[in-house]
Coordinates of C-alpha atoms in Angstrom, one line a residue:
X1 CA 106.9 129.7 141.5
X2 CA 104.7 127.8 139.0
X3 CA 103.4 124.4 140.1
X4 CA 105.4 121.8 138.1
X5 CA 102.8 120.0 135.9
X6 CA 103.4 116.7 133.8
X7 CA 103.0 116.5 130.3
X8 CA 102.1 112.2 131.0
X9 CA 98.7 111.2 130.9
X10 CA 97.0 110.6 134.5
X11 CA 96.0 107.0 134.8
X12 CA 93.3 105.2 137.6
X13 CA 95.8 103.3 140.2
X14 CA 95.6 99.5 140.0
X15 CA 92.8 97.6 141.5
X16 CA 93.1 95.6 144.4
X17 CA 91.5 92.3 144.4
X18 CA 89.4 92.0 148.2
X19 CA 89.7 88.9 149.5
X20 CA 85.8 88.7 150.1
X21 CA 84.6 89.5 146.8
X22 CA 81.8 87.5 145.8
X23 CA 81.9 85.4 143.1
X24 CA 80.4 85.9 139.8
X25 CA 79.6 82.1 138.5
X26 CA 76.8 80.0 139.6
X27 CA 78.2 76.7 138.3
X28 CA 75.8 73.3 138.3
X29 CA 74.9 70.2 136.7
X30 CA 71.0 71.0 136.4
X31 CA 68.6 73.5 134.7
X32 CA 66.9 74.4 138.1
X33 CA 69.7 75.8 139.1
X34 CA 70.5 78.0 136.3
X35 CA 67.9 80.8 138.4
X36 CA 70.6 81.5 140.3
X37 CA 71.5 84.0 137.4
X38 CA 68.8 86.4 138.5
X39 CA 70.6 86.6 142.4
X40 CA 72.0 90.0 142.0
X41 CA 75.7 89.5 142.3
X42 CA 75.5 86.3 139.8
X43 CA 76.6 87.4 136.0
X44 CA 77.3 84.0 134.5
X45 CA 75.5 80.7 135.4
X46 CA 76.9 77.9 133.6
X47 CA 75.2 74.2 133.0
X48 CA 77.6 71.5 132.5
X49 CA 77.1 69.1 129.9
X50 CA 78.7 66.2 127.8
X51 CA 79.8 66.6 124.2
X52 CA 77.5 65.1 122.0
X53 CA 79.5 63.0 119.8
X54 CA 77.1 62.9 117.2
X55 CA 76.8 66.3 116.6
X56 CA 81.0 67.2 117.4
X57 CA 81.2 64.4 114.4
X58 CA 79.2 66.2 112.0
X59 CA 80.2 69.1 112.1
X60 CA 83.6 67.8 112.3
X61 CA 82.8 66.2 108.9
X62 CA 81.3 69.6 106.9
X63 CA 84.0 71.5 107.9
X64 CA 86.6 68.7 106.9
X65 CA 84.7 68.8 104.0
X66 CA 84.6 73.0 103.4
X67 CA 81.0 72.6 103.7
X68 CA 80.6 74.3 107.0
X69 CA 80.5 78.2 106.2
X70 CA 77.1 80.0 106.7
X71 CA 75.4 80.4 109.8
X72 CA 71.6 81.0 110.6
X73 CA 69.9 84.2 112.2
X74 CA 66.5 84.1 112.9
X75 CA 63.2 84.4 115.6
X76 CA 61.8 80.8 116.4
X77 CA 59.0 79.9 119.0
X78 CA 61.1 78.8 122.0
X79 CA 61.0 75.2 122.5
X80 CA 61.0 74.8 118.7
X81 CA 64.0 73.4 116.2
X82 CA 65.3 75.8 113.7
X83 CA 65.3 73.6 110.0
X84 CA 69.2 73.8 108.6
X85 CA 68.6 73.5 105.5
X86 CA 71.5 75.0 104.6
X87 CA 73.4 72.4 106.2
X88 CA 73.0 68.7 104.5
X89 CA 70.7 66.2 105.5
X90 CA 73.1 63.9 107.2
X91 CA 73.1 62.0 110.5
X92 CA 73.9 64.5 113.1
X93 CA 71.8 67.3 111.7
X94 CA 68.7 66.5 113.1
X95 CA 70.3 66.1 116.5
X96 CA 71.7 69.7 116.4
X97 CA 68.0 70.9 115.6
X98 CA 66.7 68.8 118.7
X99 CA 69.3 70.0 121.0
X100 CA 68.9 73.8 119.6
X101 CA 65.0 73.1 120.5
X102 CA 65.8 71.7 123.5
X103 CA 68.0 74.8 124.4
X104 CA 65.4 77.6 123.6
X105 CA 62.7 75.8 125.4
X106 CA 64.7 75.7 128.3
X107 CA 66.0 79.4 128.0
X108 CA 62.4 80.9 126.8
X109 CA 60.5 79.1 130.3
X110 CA 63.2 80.9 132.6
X111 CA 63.1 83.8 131.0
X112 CA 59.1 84.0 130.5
X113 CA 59.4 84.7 126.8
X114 CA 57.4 82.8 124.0
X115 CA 59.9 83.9 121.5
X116 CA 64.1 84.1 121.0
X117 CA 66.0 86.1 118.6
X118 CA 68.5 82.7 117.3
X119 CA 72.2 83.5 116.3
X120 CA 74.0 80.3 115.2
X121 CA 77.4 81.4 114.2
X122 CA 80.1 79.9 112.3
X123 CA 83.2 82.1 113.0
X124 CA 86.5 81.3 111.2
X125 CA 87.8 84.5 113.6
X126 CA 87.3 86.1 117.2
X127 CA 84.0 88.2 116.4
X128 CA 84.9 89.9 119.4
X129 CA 88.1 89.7 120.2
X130 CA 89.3 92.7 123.3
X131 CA 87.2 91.9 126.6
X132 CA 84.0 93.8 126.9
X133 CA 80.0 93.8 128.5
X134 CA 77.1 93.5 126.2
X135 CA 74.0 96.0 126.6
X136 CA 71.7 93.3 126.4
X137 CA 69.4 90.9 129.6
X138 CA 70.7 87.6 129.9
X139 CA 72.4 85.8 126.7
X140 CA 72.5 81.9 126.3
X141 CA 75.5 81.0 124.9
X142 CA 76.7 77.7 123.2
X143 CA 79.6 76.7 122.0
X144 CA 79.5 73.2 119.7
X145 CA 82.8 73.5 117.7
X146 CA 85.9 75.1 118.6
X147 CA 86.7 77.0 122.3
X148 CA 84.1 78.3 124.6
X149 CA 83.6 82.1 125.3
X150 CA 86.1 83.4 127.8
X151 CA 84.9 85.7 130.4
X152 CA 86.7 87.7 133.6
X153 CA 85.3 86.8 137.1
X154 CA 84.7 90.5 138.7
X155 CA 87.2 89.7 141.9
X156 CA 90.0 90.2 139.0
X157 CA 88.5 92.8 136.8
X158 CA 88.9 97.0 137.2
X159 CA 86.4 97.9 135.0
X160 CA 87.9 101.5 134.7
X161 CA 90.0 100.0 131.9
X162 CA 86.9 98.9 129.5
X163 CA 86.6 100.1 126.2
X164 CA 88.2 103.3 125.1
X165 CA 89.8 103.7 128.6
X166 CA 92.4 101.3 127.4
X167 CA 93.8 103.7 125.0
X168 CA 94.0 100.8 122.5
X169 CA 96.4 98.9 124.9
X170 CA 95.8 94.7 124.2
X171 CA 93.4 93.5 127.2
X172 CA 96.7 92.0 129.2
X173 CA 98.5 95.3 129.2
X174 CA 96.0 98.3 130.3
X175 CA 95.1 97.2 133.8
X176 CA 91.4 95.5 132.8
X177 CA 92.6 92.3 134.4
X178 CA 94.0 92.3 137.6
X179 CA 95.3 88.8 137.4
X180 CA 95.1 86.1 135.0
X181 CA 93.8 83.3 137.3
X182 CA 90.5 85.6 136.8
X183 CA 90.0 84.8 133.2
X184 CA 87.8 81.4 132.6
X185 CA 86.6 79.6 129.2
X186 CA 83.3 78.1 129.2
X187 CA 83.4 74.1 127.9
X188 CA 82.1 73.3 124.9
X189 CA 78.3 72.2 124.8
X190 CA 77.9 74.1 128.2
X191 CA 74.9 76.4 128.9
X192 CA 76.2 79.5 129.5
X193 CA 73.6 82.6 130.8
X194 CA 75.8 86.1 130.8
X195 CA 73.9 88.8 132.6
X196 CA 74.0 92.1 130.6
X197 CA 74.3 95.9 131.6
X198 CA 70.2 96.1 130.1
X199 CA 69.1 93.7 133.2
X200 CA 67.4 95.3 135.3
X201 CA 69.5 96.6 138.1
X202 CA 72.3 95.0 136.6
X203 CA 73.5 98.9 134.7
X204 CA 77.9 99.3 134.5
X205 CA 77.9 95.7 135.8
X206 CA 77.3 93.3 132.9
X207 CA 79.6 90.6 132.6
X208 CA 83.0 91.0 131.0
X209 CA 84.0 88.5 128.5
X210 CA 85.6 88.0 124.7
X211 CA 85.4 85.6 122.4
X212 CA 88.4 83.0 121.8
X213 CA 91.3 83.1 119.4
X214 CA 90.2 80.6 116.7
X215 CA 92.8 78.3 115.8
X216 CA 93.7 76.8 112.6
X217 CA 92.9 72.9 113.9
X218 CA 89.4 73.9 115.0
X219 CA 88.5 76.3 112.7
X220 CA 85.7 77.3 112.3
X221 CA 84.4 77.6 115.3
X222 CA 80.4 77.2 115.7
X223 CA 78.3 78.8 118.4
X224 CA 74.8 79.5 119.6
X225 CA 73.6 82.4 120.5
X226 CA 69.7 82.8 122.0
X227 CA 67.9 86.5 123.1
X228 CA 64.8 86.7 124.5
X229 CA 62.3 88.1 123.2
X230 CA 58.8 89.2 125.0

């Protein structure tokens, strides 16, 4: 007699969730503590901060006025502000170039690098919408218009589901997340540092996050994104 074989797909079982799974954030109120992102069970460290108002209002006001569409992408001297020229000349401007400044000078003397590959996107979509890791170090992120990046703490993530192991099922469906009370959005104007699979002795274990649906009300969305450069 044959051995009865079926014709279904095998799939991994589900992932169980231990109950002393490490975290993955390092959350705090001060740049000092954003080292905790090289401790090797740390992928995210996030530093809290305020909205600026006068920035949230400009940028509030060119995209009222359909003048907020193209981005910038380009290598600066960390610790030095990016000119927007392609953005007008209006109060708030300047104060976006400071804080960008601000932000790589910060990010370039943790990191030990001199220089920063600079991504500041204005995104009237999710550029990347399923859950994923990036094969990059350690990414700054920044959101200043519009919803934070979302990303999956590990203790709820079975990451035998990333990527093409999904068969194309949505990111709620193919087992990725093992509960929803594992998926987090990082505030606006918050310092985000996502550890990638390219860190060293970080391989298979880079962070998994997605960016945000955009909605209609705070579209676009505008985000900074810094890479270090040595």
């Amino acid at each position: 007699m044959q051995p009865h074989h079926s014709s279904a797909t095998l799939q991994p079982a589900r992932h169980t969730v231990p109950d002393d799974a490490p975290p993955s954030l390092s959350r705090s109120d001060s740049l000092l503590d954003l080292t905790a992102i090289f401790a090797p069970q740390t992928r995210i460290a996030i530093l809290e901060r305020a909205p600026d108002s006068g920035i949230s209002a400009y940028l509030d006001t060119l995209a009222t006025r359909g003048e907020l569409r193209l981005g910038l992408r380009c290598v600066i001297d960390a610790g030095t502000a990016p000119e927007l020229k392609h953005w007008p000349a209006e109060a708030g401007r300047r104060a976006l170039e400071e804080d960008i400044a601000f932000i790589s000078g910060a990010y370039g003397e943790l990191l030990g690098c001199a220089r920063v590959g600079l991504r500041l996107e204005v995104l009237g979509s999710a550029m990347c919408p399923r859950f994923h890791v990036d094969h990059t170090g350690i990414r700054l992120l920044c959101t200043y218009r519009g919803d934070g990046t979302e990303w999956l703490d590990e203790r709820y993530a079975d990451r035998r589901w990333l990527g093409a192991a999904a068969q194309g099922q949505a990111d709620e469906d193919s087992g990725l997340i093992c509960s929803a009370r594992g998926i987090h959005r990082i505030a606006p104007f918050a310092l985000a540092l996502l550890k990638g699979d390219a860190w060293q002795g970080n391989a298979g274990q880079g962070l998994i996050h997605r960016s945000p649906v955009v909605s209609a009300a705070l579209a676009p969305r505008v985000v900074l994104a810094l890479d270090a450069i040595w």
